[in-house]
Coordinates of C-alpha atoms (C1' of nucleotides) in Angstrom, one line a residue:
Chain A
M1 CA -14.6 76.1 -50.5
S2 CA -13.3 73.0 -48.6
F3 CA -15.6 70.0 -48.3
F4 CA -13.4 68.1 -46.0
Y5 CA -15.6 66.1 -43.7
K6 CA -14.1 63.1 -42.1
K7 CA -17.1 61.8 -40.3
G8 CA -19.5 62.3 -43.1
F9 CA -21.5 65.2 -44.6
T10 CA -24.1 65.4 -41.9
F11 CA -21.6 65.6 -39.1
F12 CA -19.7 68.3 -41.1
M13 CA -22.9 70.3 -41.7
K14 CA -24.1 70.0 -38.1
N15 CA -20.9 71.5 -36.8
K16 CA -21.0 74.2 -39.5
L17 CA -24.5 75.2 -38.7
A18 CA -24.0 75.1 -34.9
S19 CA -21.1 77.5 -35.2
L20 CA -23.2 79.8 -37.5
I21 CA -25.8 79.9 -34.8
A22 CA -23.3 80.4 -32.0
N23 CA -21.8 83.4 -33.8
S24 CA -25.2 84.8 -34.5
V25 CA -26.2 84.6 -30.8
A26 CA -23.0 86.3 -29.9
V27 CA -23.8 89.1 -32.3
C28 CA -27.3 89.4 -31.1
T29 CA -26.1 89.7 -27.5
K30 CA -23.7 92.4 -28.5
K31 CA -26.4 94.3 -30.2
G32 CA -28.7 94.0 -27.2
L33 CA -31.2 91.9 -29.0
L34 CA -30.6 89.0 -26.5
P35 CA -29.7 89.2 -22.9
D36 CA -26.3 87.9 -21.8
I37 CA -27.0 84.2 -21.5
R38 CA -25.2 81.0 -21.2
L39 CA -25.2 79.2 -24.6
P40 CA -26.4 75.7 -24.3
Q41 CA -25.3 72.8 -26.4
I42 CA -26.7 73.5 -29.9
E43 CA -28.6 70.6 -31.3
I44 CA -29.0 70.3 -35.0
E45 CA -31.4 67.7 -36.2
V46 CA -32.6 66.2 -39.4
P47 CA -36.3 66.8 -39.7
A48 CA -38.5 63.9 -40.6
N49 CA -40.5 66.0 -43.0
P50 CA -38.4 67.4 -46.0
D51 CA -40.6 70.5 -46.1
H52 CA -38.9 71.5 -42.9
G53 CA -35.6 71.9 -44.6
D54 CA -32.4 69.8 -44.6
Y55 CA -31.5 70.6 -41.0
A56 CA -33.3 72.3 -38.2
S57 CA -32.4 73.9 -34.8
N58 CA -34.6 74.2 -31.7
I59 CA -32.2 76.7 -30.2
A60 CA -34.8 79.5 -29.8
M61 CA -37.1 77.2 -27.7
V62 CA -34.2 76.2 -25.5
L63 CA -33.2 79.8 -25.0
A64 CA -36.7 81.1 -24.4
S65 CA -37.0 80.4 -20.7
Q66 CA -33.5 81.6 -20.0
A67 CA -33.9 84.8 -22.0
R68 CA -37.4 85.4 -20.9
Q69 CA -38.5 86.1 -24.5
N70 CA -40.8 84.7 -27.0
P71 CA -39.0 81.9 -29.0
R72 CA -40.3 83.4 -32.3
K73 CA -38.7 86.7 -31.5
I74 CA -35.4 85.0 -30.5
V75 CA -35.3 82.9 -33.7
Q76 CA -36.0 86.0 -35.8
A77 CA -33.0 87.8 -34.3
I78 CA -30.8 84.8 -34.8
Q79 CA -31.9 84.4 -38.4
E80 CA -31.3 88.0 -39.2
N81 CA -27.8 88.0 -37.8
L82 CA -26.7 84.7 -39.4
D83 CA -23.5 85.3 -41.3
D84 CA -23.3 82.7 -44.1
S85 CA -20.1 84.1 -45.6
E86 CA -19.1 80.8 -47.1
G87 CA -22.5 80.7 -48.9
I88 CA -23.5 77.1 -48.0
L89 CA -27.1 77.9 -47.4
E90 CA -29.8 78.2 -50.0
K91 CA -32.2 79.7 -47.5
T92 CA -33.3 79.6 -43.9
Q93 CA -36.9 79.7 -42.6
I94 CA -38.7 80.0 -39.3
A95 CA -41.4 77.5 -38.6
G96 CA -43.7 76.1 -36.0
P97 CA -43.2 77.2 -32.4
G98 CA -39.7 78.6 -33.2
F99 CA -37.7 76.2 -35.3
L100 CA -34.9 77.5 -37.5
N101 CA -34.8 75.4 -40.7
F102 CA -31.9 75.4 -43.0
V103 CA -31.9 74.5 -46.7
V104 CA -28.4 73.6 -47.9
K105 CA -27.4 74.5 -51.5
D106 CA -27.8 71.7 -53.9
D107 CA -24.2 72.1 -55.2
L108 CA -23.0 71.2 -51.7
W109 CA -25.1 68.1 -51.5
R110 CA -23.9 66.9 -54.9
Q111 CA -20.3 66.9 -53.6
V112 CA -21.4 63.8 -51.6
L113 CA -21.4 61.9 -54.9
R114 CA -17.7 62.8 -55.4
K115 CA -16.9 61.6 -52.0
V116 CA -18.7 58.3 -52.5
L117 CA -17.1 57.6 -55.8
D118 CA -13.6 58.7 -54.6
E119 CA -13.7 56.4 -51.6
K120 CA -15.7 53.6 -53.2
E121 CA -15.6 50.6 -50.8
K122 CA -14.1 52.8 -48.1
Y123 CA -17.0 55.2 -48.1
G124 CA -18.6 55.0 -44.7
C125 CA -15.5 53.7 -43.0
L126 CA -14.9 55.7 -39.9
D127 CA -12.2 56.1 -37.3
I128 CA -14.4 56.5 -34.2
G129 CA -12.9 53.3 -32.7
G130 CA -9.5 54.9 -32.5
E131 CA -7.8 51.5 -33.1
K132 CA -9.1 50.2 -29.7
K133 CA -8.9 46.5 -29.3
V134 CA -12.3 44.8 -29.1
Q135 CA -13.1 41.2 -28.6
V136 CA -16.4 39.8 -29.6
E137 CA -17.3 36.5 -28.1
F138 CA -20.3 34.7 -29.6
V139 CA -21.9 31.4 -30.5
S140 CA -19.8 29.5 -27.9
A141 CA -22.2 26.6 -28.1
N142 CA -20.9 23.4 -26.4
P143 CA -19.8 20.9 -29.0
T144 CA -22.5 18.4 -28.0
G145 CA -24.5 18.7 -31.1
P146 CA -25.0 20.6 -34.3
L147 CA -25.9 24.3 -34.2
H148 CA -29.6 25.0 -34.4
I149 CA -31.4 28.0 -35.6
G150 CA -31.2 29.8 -32.2
H151 CA -27.4 29.7 -32.4
A152 CA -27.6 31.0 -36.0
R153 CA -29.1 34.3 -34.9
G154 CA -26.4 34.8 -32.4
A155 CA -23.8 33.9 -35.0
V156 CA -25.0 36.5 -37.4
V157 CA -25.3 39.2 -34.8
G158 CA -21.8 38.6 -33.6
D159 CA -20.4 38.4 -37.1
V160 CA -22.0 41.6 -38.3
L161 CA -21.2 43.5 -35.2
S162 CA -17.6 42.5 -35.7
S163 CA -17.6 43.7 -39.3
L164 CA -19.3 46.9 -38.3
L165 CA -16.7 47.7 -35.6
T166 CA -13.9 46.8 -38.0
A167 CA -15.4 49.3 -40.5
T168 CA -15.7 52.0 -37.8
G169 CA -12.1 51.9 -36.7
Y170 CA -11.8 49.2 -34.0
R171 CA -9.4 46.2 -34.1
V172 CA -11.7 43.3 -33.6
S173 CA -11.0 39.7 -32.6
K174 CA -13.8 37.2 -32.9
E175 CA -13.8 34.4 -30.4
Y176 CA -15.7 31.1 -29.7
Y177 CA -15.5 29.8 -26.1
I178 CA -15.7 26.1 -25.8
N179 CA -17.2 24.9 -22.5
D180 CA -15.4 21.6 -22.5
A181 CA -14.7 21.1 -18.8
G182 CA -18.1 20.6 -17.3
N183 CA -20.4 17.6 -17.1
Q184 CA -22.4 18.4 -20.2
M185 CA -19.4 17.1 -22.1
N186 CA -19.4 14.0 -19.9
N187 CA -23.0 13.4 -20.9
L188 CA -21.9 13.5 -24.5
G189 CA -19.3 10.7 -24.0
K190 CA -21.9 8.7 -22.1
S191 CA -24.5 9.2 -24.9
V192 CA -22.0 7.9 -27.4
L193 CA -21.2 4.9 -25.2
Y194 CA -24.9 4.1 -24.9
R195 CA -25.3 4.2 -28.7
Y196 CA -22.2 2.2 -29.1
R197 CA -23.5 -0.5 -26.9
E198 CA -26.9 -0.4 -28.5
L199 CA -25.4 -0.8 -32.0
L200 CA -23.5 -3.8 -30.7
G201 CA -26.7 -5.5 -29.6
E202 CA -27.4 -4.4 -26.1
K203 CA -30.8 -3.2 -25.0
I204 CA -30.5 0.4 -23.7
E205 CA -32.8 2.7 -21.8
F206 CA -31.7 6.3 -22.5
P207 CA -31.5 8.5 -19.4
D208 CA -33.0 12.0 -19.7
N209 CA -29.8 13.8 -19.7
C210 CA -28.4 12.1 -22.7
Y211 CA -28.3 13.3 -26.3
Q212 CA -30.3 11.2 -28.7
G213 CA -29.8 12.8 -32.1
D214 CA -28.8 10.7 -35.1
Y215 CA -25.4 12.4 -35.1
I216 CA -24.5 10.5 -31.9
K217 CA -25.4 7.3 -33.6
E218 CA -23.1 8.1 -36.5
I219 CA -20.2 8.9 -34.2
A220 CA -20.7 5.6 -32.3
S221 CA -20.9 3.7 -35.6
D222 CA -17.7 5.3 -36.9
I223 CA -15.9 4.3 -33.7
I224 CA -17.1 0.7 -34.2
K225 CA -15.9 0.8 -37.8
R226 CA -12.5 2.2 -36.9
E227 CA -11.8 0.5 -33.5
G228 CA -14.2 -2.4 -33.1
R229 CA -16.1 -3.5 -30.1
H230 CA -13.4 -3.8 -27.4
Y231 CA -14.7 -0.8 -25.5
L232 CA -17.5 -3.0 -24.2
A233 CA -15.1 -4.6 -21.9
Q234 CA -13.2 -1.6 -20.8
N235 CA -13.4 0.6 -17.8
E236 CA -16.4 2.8 -18.3
E237 CA -14.9 6.0 -17.0
E238 CA -12.0 5.9 -19.3
T239 CA -14.1 5.0 -22.2
V240 CA -16.5 7.9 -21.6
S241 CA -13.7 10.3 -21.4
Y242 CA -12.2 9.0 -24.6
F243 CA -15.6 9.0 -26.4
N244 CA -16.0 12.6 -25.2
A245 CA -12.9 13.7 -26.8
V246 CA -13.7 11.9 -30.1
A247 CA -17.2 13.2 -30.3
G248 CA -16.4 16.7 -29.2
G249 CA -13.7 16.9 -31.9
V250 CA -16.0 15.6 -34.6
I251 CA -18.9 17.8 -33.7
L252 CA -16.7 20.9 -33.4
E253 CA -15.4 20.4 -36.9
D254 CA -19.0 20.1 -38.1
I255 CA -19.9 23.3 -36.3
K256 CA -17.0 25.1 -37.9
K257 CA -18.0 23.9 -41.3
D258 CA -21.6 25.0 -40.8
L259 CA -20.5 28.4 -39.6
K260 CA -18.2 28.8 -42.5
D261 CA -20.9 28.1 -45.0
F262 CA -23.0 30.6 -43.1
G263 CA -20.3 33.2 -43.6
V264 CA -19.2 33.2 -40.0
T265 CA -15.5 32.7 -39.1
F266 CA -13.6 33.1 -35.9
D267 CA -10.1 34.3 -35.1
F268 CA -9.8 32.2 -32.0
Y269 CA -11.4 29.2 -30.3
F270 CA -10.8 29.2 -26.6
S271 CA -11.0 26.1 -24.6
E272 CA -12.3 26.3 -21.0
K273 CA -9.7 23.7 -20.1
E274 CA -7.0 26.4 -20.7
L275 CA -8.2 28.2 -17.6
Y276 CA -7.5 25.3 -15.3
K277 CA -3.9 24.9 -16.5
D278 CA -1.3 25.7 -13.8
N279 CA -4.1 26.1 -11.3
G280 CA -5.2 29.2 -13.0
V281 CA -8.7 29.3 -11.6
S282 CA -7.8 28.5 -8.0
N283 CA -4.9 31.0 -8.1
L284 CA -7.2 33.7 -9.3
L285 CA -9.7 32.8 -6.5
D286 CA -6.9 32.9 -3.9
S287 CA -5.9 36.4 -5.0
L288 CA -9.5 37.6 -5.0
Q289 CA -10.0 36.1 -1.5
K290 CA -6.9 38.1 -0.3
Q291 CA -8.5 41.2 -1.7
G292 CA -11.7 40.5 0.3
F293 CA -14.0 39.7 -2.7
I294 CA -14.3 36.1 -1.7
Y295 CA -15.2 34.6 1.6
S296 CA -15.8 31.1 3.0
D297 CA -18.8 29.9 5.0
G298 CA -16.8 26.8 6.1
E299 CA -17.9 24.6 3.3
T300 CA -18.2 26.7 0.2
L301 CA -16.6 29.8 -1.2
W302 CA -18.7 32.8 -2.1
F303 CA -18.0 35.7 -4.3
K304 CA -19.3 39.0 -2.9
T305 CA -21.1 40.1 -6.0
T306 CA -23.6 42.1 -3.9
A307 CA -20.8 44.6 -3.4
Y308 CA -21.5 45.6 -7.0
G309 CA -25.2 45.5 -7.0
D310 CA -26.0 41.8 -7.6
E311 CA -29.0 40.7 -5.6
K312 CA -27.1 38.0 -3.8
D313 CA -23.7 36.5 -3.4
R314 CA -22.6 33.7 -5.7
V315 CA -20.9 30.4 -5.1
V316 CA -17.6 29.9 -6.8
I317 CA -16.4 26.7 -5.1
R318 CA -19.1 24.1 -4.3
K319 CA -19.4 22.0 -1.2
N320 CA -17.9 19.1 -3.0
G321 CA -14.8 21.2 -3.9
D322 CA -15.6 21.7 -7.6
P323 CA -15.5 25.2 -9.0
T324 CA -18.7 26.5 -10.6
Y325 CA -19.2 27.7 -14.1
F326 CA -19.1 31.2 -12.8
A327 CA -15.6 30.6 -11.3
A328 CA -14.3 29.7 -14.7
D329 CA -16.0 32.6 -16.3
I330 CA -14.3 35.0 -14.0
A331 CA -11.0 33.5 -15.0
Y332 CA -12.0 33.6 -18.6
H333 CA -12.8 37.3 -18.5
Q334 CA -9.7 38.1 -16.7
N335 CA -7.8 36.2 -19.3
K336 CA -9.5 38.3 -22.0
F337 CA -8.4 41.5 -20.4
A338 CA -4.9 40.2 -19.9
R339 CA -4.7 39.6 -23.6
G340 CA -4.9 43.4 -24.1
F341 CA -8.5 44.0 -25.1
D342 CA -9.9 47.3 -24.2
I343 CA -13.5 46.4 -24.7
L344 CA -15.2 43.0 -24.4
I345 CA -18.5 42.2 -26.1
D346 CA -20.3 39.0 -25.0
I347 CA -23.3 37.9 -27.0
W348 CA -25.7 35.7 -25.0
G349 CA -29.1 34.2 -25.4
A350 CA -31.6 36.5 -23.7
D351 CA -32.5 33.8 -21.2
H352 CA -29.2 34.4 -19.5
H353 CA -29.9 38.0 -18.6
G354 CA -30.0 37.2 -14.9
Y355 CA -26.3 36.3 -15.1
M356 CA -25.3 39.8 -16.2
P357 CA -25.0 41.5 -12.7
R358 CA -22.6 38.8 -11.4
L359 CA -20.3 39.0 -14.3
W360 CA -20.2 42.8 -14.2
A361 CA -19.4 42.5 -10.5
A362 CA -16.6 40.1 -11.3
I363 CA -14.9 42.4 -13.8
Q364 CA -15.2 45.3 -11.5
A365 CA -13.6 43.3 -8.7
L366 CA -10.8 42.6 -11.2
G367 CA -10.3 46.4 -11.5
H368 CA -12.2 47.1 -14.7
D369 CA -15.0 49.5 -15.5
K370 CA -18.4 48.0 -15.9
N371 CA -18.6 49.6 -19.4
D372 CA -15.6 47.6 -20.5
L373 CA -17.9 44.6 -20.8
K374 CA -20.9 45.0 -23.1
I375 CA -23.4 42.3 -23.1
I376 CA -25.7 41.9 -26.1
L377 CA -28.8 39.7 -25.5
V378 CA -30.2 37.8 -28.4
Q379 CA -33.8 36.7 -28.1
L380 CA -34.9 33.3 -29.1
V381 CA -36.0 32.5 -32.6
N382 CA -39.6 31.4 -33.1
L383 CA -39.3 29.0 -35.9
L384 CA -42.3 28.6 -38.1
R385 CA -43.3 26.9 -41.3
A386 CA -46.1 28.6 -43.2
G387 CA -47.3 30.1 -39.9
E388 CA -47.2 26.9 -37.9
P389 CA -44.7 26.5 -35.0
V390 CA -41.9 24.0 -35.5
A391 CA -41.2 21.8 -32.4
M392 CA -37.7 22.1 -31.0
S393 CA -36.0 20.0 -28.4
T394 CA -32.3 19.5 -28.2
R395 CA -32.2 16.5 -26.0
A396 CA -34.7 14.5 -28.0
G397 CA -32.8 15.5 -31.1
E398 CA -35.8 17.2 -32.7
F399 CA -34.6 20.6 -33.9
V400 CA -34.0 22.4 -37.1
T401 CA -30.3 22.8 -37.6
L402 CA -28.4 25.7 -39.1
R403 CA -27.4 23.3 -41.8
E404 CA -31.0 22.6 -42.8
V405 CA -31.9 26.3 -42.8
L406 CA -28.9 27.0 -45.0
D407 CA -29.9 24.2 -47.4
E408 CA -33.4 25.3 -47.5
V409 CA -33.4 29.1 -47.7
G410 CA -29.7 30.0 -48.4
K411 CA -27.2 32.1 -46.7
D412 CA -28.3 35.6 -47.8
A413 CA -32.0 35.2 -46.9
A414 CA -31.2 33.6 -43.6
R415 CA -28.7 36.3 -42.5
Y416 CA -30.9 39.1 -43.6
N417 CA -33.9 37.8 -41.9
F418 CA -32.0 37.5 -38.6
L419 CA -30.9 41.2 -38.9
M420 CA -34.4 42.7 -39.5
R421 CA -35.3 43.0 -35.8
R422 CA -33.5 44.4 -32.8
S423 CA -31.6 41.5 -31.4
D424 CA -33.2 41.8 -28.1
S425 CA -36.7 41.2 -29.4
H426 CA -38.3 38.0 -30.4
L427 CA -38.1 37.0 -34.0
D428 CA -40.4 34.9 -36.0
F429 CA -38.5 33.0 -38.7
D430 CA -40.8 31.4 -41.2
L431 CA -39.0 29.0 -43.4
E432 CA -41.6 29.2 -46.2
V433 CA -41.4 33.0 -46.3
A434 CA -37.6 33.1 -46.2
K435 CA -37.6 30.8 -49.2
K436 CA -40.0 32.9 -51.2
Q437 CA -38.4 35.0 -53.9
S438 CA -41.0 37.8 -53.5
N439 CA -41.4 41.1 -51.8
E440 CA -42.4 39.4 -48.6
N441 CA -38.7 38.7 -48.4
P442 CA -36.8 42.0 -48.1
V443 CA -33.4 40.7 -48.9
F444 CA -34.4 40.4 -52.6
Y445 CA -35.7 43.9 -52.6
V446 CA -32.3 45.2 -51.7
Q447 CA -30.4 42.8 -53.8
Y448 CA -32.6 43.6 -56.7
A449 CA -31.8 47.3 -56.4
H450 CA -28.1 46.5 -56.7
A451 CA -28.6 44.1 -59.6
R452 CA -30.8 46.6 -61.4
I453 CA -28.2 49.3 -61.1
C454 CA -25.5 47.0 -62.4
S455 CA -27.8 46.1 -65.3
I456 CA -28.4 49.7 -66.2
I457 CA -24.6 50.5 -66.2
R458 CA -24.0 47.3 -68.2
M459 CA -26.6 48.4 -70.7
A460 CA -25.3 51.9 -70.9
G461 CA -21.8 50.5 -71.7
E462 CA -23.2 48.4 -74.5
R463 CA -24.6 51.6 -76.0
G464 CA -21.1 53.1 -75.8
M465 CA -21.8 55.1 -72.6
I466 CA -19.2 54.2 -70.1
C467 CA -20.0 55.2 -66.5
P468 CA -18.1 58.5 -66.3
A469 CA -16.0 60.0 -63.4
F470 CA -17.7 62.6 -61.3
E471 CA -15.3 65.3 -62.7
N472 CA -16.5 64.6 -66.2
T473 CA -20.2 65.2 -65.5
D474 CA -22.3 68.2 -64.8
P475 CA -24.0 67.3 -61.4
S476 CA -26.1 70.4 -61.5
L477 CA -28.3 68.5 -64.0
L478 CA -29.5 66.4 -61.0
V479 CA -32.5 68.6 -60.1
E480 CA -35.3 66.1 -59.6
P481 CA -36.6 65.8 -56.0
E482 CA -36.0 62.0 -56.1
E483 CA -32.3 62.8 -56.9
R484 CA -32.0 65.1 -54.0
T485 CA -33.6 62.5 -51.8
L486 CA -31.1 59.8 -52.9
I487 CA -28.1 62.1 -52.5
K488 CA -29.2 63.0 -49.0
M489 CA -29.6 59.4 -48.2
L490 CA -26.1 58.6 -49.4
A491 CA -24.9 61.4 -47.2
R492 CA -26.5 59.9 -44.2
Y493 CA -24.8 56.6 -44.5
P494 CA -21.6 57.3 -42.5
E495 CA -23.7 58.9 -39.8
M496 CA -26.0 55.9 -39.7
L497 CA -23.0 53.6 -39.3
E498 CA -21.7 55.8 -36.4
G499 CA -25.0 55.5 -34.6
T500 CA -25.1 51.8 -35.2
A501 CA -21.6 51.3 -33.8
R502 CA -22.3 53.5 -30.8
T503 CA -25.5 51.7 -29.8
L504 CA -24.5 48.3 -31.2
E505 CA -28.0 48.1 -32.8
I506 CA -27.2 46.5 -36.0
H507 CA -30.7 46.2 -37.3
R508 CA -30.5 49.8 -38.2
I509 CA -28.4 48.8 -41.2
T510 CA -31.1 46.6 -42.7
F511 CA -33.7 49.4 -42.2
Y512 CA -31.4 51.9 -43.9
L513 CA -30.9 49.5 -46.8
N514 CA -34.6 49.0 -47.2
E515 CA -35.0 52.7 -47.4
L516 CA -32.2 53.3 -49.8
A517 CA -33.3 50.5 -52.1
G518 CA -36.9 51.9 -52.0
A519 CA -35.7 55.4 -52.8
F520 CA -33.8 54.0 -55.8
H521 CA -36.7 51.8 -57.1
S522 CA -39.0 54.8 -56.9
Y523 CA -36.5 57.0 -58.7
Y524 CA -36.0 54.4 -61.4
N525 CA -39.7 54.1 -62.1
R526 CA -40.1 57.8 -62.5
N527 CA -36.9 58.9 -64.3
K528 CA -35.0 57.3 -67.1
V529 CA -31.3 57.1 -66.5
V530 CA -30.0 56.4 -70.0
T531 CA -31.6 58.8 -72.5
D532 CA -30.7 60.7 -75.6
N533 CA -29.4 63.5 -73.5
A534 CA -25.7 62.5 -73.1
A535 CA -24.9 65.0 -70.4
L536 CA -28.0 64.2 -68.3
S537 CA -27.4 60.4 -68.7
A538 CA -23.8 60.9 -67.5
A539 CA -24.9 62.7 -64.4
R540 CA -27.5 60.1 -63.6
L541 CA -25.1 57.2 -64.2
V542 CA -22.8 58.8 -61.6
L543 CA -25.7 59.1 -59.2
I544 CA -26.8 55.5 -59.5
D545 CA -23.2 54.3 -59.4
A546 CA -22.9 56.0 -56.0
V547 CA -26.1 54.3 -54.9
R548 CA -24.6 51.0 -56.0
V549 CA -21.4 51.6 -54.0
V550 CA -23.3 52.3 -50.8
L551 CA -25.7 49.4 -51.2
G552 CA -22.7 47.2 -51.8
N553 CA -20.8 48.6 -48.8
A554 CA -23.7 48.1 -46.4
L555 CA -24.5 44.6 -47.7
K556 CA -20.8 43.7 -47.2
I557 CA -21.0 44.6 -43.5
L558 CA -24.1 42.3 -43.3
G559 CA -22.2 39.5 -45.0
V560 CA -24.9 39.4 -47.7
N561 CA -24.1 39.1 -51.3
A562 CA -24.6 42.1 -53.6
P563 CA -25.3 40.4 -56.9
E564 CA -24.7 42.0 -60.3
K565 CA -27.4 39.8 -61.8
M566 CA -30.2 37.8 -60.3
Chain B
rG1 C1' -42.7 37.2 -4.0
rC2 C1' -38.1 39.8 -6.3
rG3 C1' -35.5 41.3 -10.8
rC4 C1' -34.7 42.2 -16.2
rC5 C1' -37.1 43.0 -21.1
rC6 C1' -41.4 44.2 -23.9
rA7 C1' -46.6 46.6 -25.1
rU8 C1' -47.2 51.5 -31.5
rG9 C1' -52.9 50.4 -37.7
rG10 C1' -55.9 43.6 -38.9
rC11 C1' -50.5 41.0 -38.8
rU12 C1' -44.9 41.7 -38.3
rC13 C1' -42.1 45.7 -36.8
rA14 C1' -39.2 51.0 -37.3
rG15 C1' -39.3 55.5 -34.8
rC16 C1' -32.1 58.3 -35.5
rU17 C1' -32.0 58.7 -27.5
rG18 C1' -37.3 65.0 -26.0
rG19 C1' -39.4 67.9 -31.6
rA20 C1' -43.3 69.9 -36.1
rU21 C1' -49.0 66.1 -39.4
rA22 C1' -46.3 58.8 -35.5
rG23 C1' -43.8 55.8 -40.3
rA24 C1' -42.5 51.0 -43.3
rG25 C1' -43.6 46.0 -45.1
rC26 C1' -47.4 42.2 -45.4
rG27 C1' -52.6 41.8 -46.1
rC28 C1' -57.0 44.7 -48.5
rC29 C1' -58.9 48.2 -52.7
rA30 C1' -57.7 50.8 -57.4
rG31 C1' -54.0 51.7 -61.1
rA32 C1' -48.8 51.6 -64.2
rC33 C1' -44.4 47.6 -69.0
rU34 C1' -44.5 48.5 -77.7
rA35 C1' -40.2 51.3 -71.5
rC36 C1' -32.6 51.2 -68.7
rG37 C1' -34.9 44.2 -65.3
rA38 C1' -42.8 44.5 -63.1
rA39 C1' -38.4 40.3 -57.8
rU40 C1' -40.5 47.1 -59.4
rC41 C1' -43.6 51.5 -58.9
rU42 C1' -48.1 55.1 -58.0
rG43 C1' -52.5 56.1 -55.2
rG44 C1' -56.3 54.8 -51.2
rA45 C1' -58.4 52.9 -46.2
rU46 C1' -56.8 51.5 -41.2
rG47 C1' -53.9 54.6 -34.7
rU48 C1' -57.2 57.2 -27.5
rC49 C1' -48.6 54.8 -29.4
rG50 C1' -51.6 49.2 -23.0
rC51 C1' -54.1 52.6 -18.8
rA52 C1' -53.4 56.8 -15.3
rA53 C1' -50.8 60.7 -13.3
rG54 C1' -46.1 63.7 -13.4
rU55 C1' -41.7 66.5 -15.5
rU56 C1' -41.7 71.3 -19.8
rC57 C1' -42.3 75.5 -24.6
rG58 C1' -43.1 70.1 -26.5
rA59 C1' -43.7 63.0 -24.5
rA60 C1' -44.5 57.0 -28.4
rU61 C1' -39.6 58.5 -26.2
rC62 C1' -37.9 60.6 -19.5
rU63 C1' -40.2 59.5 -13.8
rU64 C1' -43.7 56.9 -10.8
rG65 C1' -48.0 53.7 -10.2
rC66 C1' -51.2 50.2 -12.3
rU67 C1' -52.8 46.2 -16.2
rG68 C1' -51.2 42.4 -19.5
rG69 C1' -47.2 39.3 -21.8
rG70 C1' -42.0 37.0 -22.2
rC71 C1' -37.7 35.5 -19.4
rG72 C1' -34.8 34.8 -15.2
rC73 C1' -34.3 34.0 -9.8
rA74 C1' -29.1 26.6 -8.7
rC75 C1' -23.5 24.6 -5.0
rC76 C1' -26.8 23.7 -14.2
rA77 C1' -24.0 25.5 -18.1

RNA sequence: GCGCCCAUGGCUCAGCUGGAUAGAGCGCCAGACUACGAAUCUGGAUGUCGCAAGUUCGAAUCUUGCUGGGCGCACCA
């Protein structure tokens, strides 16, 4: 019997069972038990209740109206004519309104352990991406201040998504877009100048649009230390521009360092200024105007985004002649495609959702499919401390930075907490809870399962029982229901990754991990792994080693440490 | 006013894209270490899946309409 299944056990079994059913229906038709009908897509599902078998098919209910027969009668005919010549099934049963339930032989399930242990850290890696080039753009915060907790969530989502897509066969590039051409950056330079003057004795009223955090003061004070006070006498515009560059550079380096300590790295930092080189933006607009996507009302230039379903057209060149942010963004996305990416993924704060239609319109005008740009919205983080909201304001400089969160709760807990909800739903992040080393904090639950397994294997080794290879064990000794549950869960891992990659809903990984860790803890408390029975111990060591591998693989995608001791 | 998202036990959320008796964690109650790690486990109580229609063998899931909440609706980024 061949157990070659590239996309995982479940995928393999579903195909197998679907073809068994298709054959049986054909036989039934030939025998006159069923009328000559068009066979629909055969769905094989995994029942929520294990009493309903390992897999189930609703085929009889789907056929019922077409065949004008009672579903129970149809399913009986199908069951009786099922030809399991390979002997993969323990039994089949008919249940409910007409489900056909399949129980797969335990021997077959146990082969999953062989696969996990053969492939080790590669187990779960898929090739569904077909080496397509994907670019994930995320964080992209303007270097006007340190990253705060809201950025942190987007950072983890982008980072984990990138790891996931890499593991499932895409070629991924992670990019950070630096908005350094607009007037926010100008305000940064101005803010530094105000602090500079203040530090040198002037009395300053800070305008609303200036940044007032302490980091601005530090940068101003560094400039004074290094270069003195001569900027007081110089042309303000030049000084602001220079201070801009200095401050932007310093802050960007700090951001990079914070991200690195958070486990987030980028392949590329892209500066908005690049887009304006060689008149890039205006050349692009010219060419779009020739194609009829852009028109003038005499004073301003408009992009006809309504042609692609936006609610109104959008300005690209203002009355004063300056291009809008949108204009640069069109050029940026054209640039991305020009670099050869097949799929673009943008990760935005959910408050930007109104911006989606115009960007989709733009890429369609550029000749791409709407589906080539996927936009993931990340909802804001509700920061709490012991249940009480923490005030946040960027301008006033009152916010909790990524750095502070890292220092307070650590990388693993912070990352895991951000991954426990769908990214498009609000997230309460409680600093006190994230710090707790208790079961209120699921990251420890999962890490503990991993450490516990390592500990058992260590202890077995000390007693002279080295964790054996699958070939040297008798897996048929694994007969406990908890063992079957664990094996089935390991088998589901590649399929879970596939669904996660397809939907880009990375929270599914944390839910899977919680379940797997729970199944293991439960098993552990009921069954002793290392016993006097050498053969049984060997088989169980192989089982928990496979659990360890899968826990480790999934945690690796999340960028969370899988400790051997805690 | 228009558009997008959301509504599931007391709280925070899942629900594998239409399946069988809707699940976890926290909290509450009652139990389990002379034991491979108790950061764990076992059992119990809690639900008109916001409301109302529709689609079909079958709806938390799809359609429409309400109600209630979040967020957008710049020649800001």
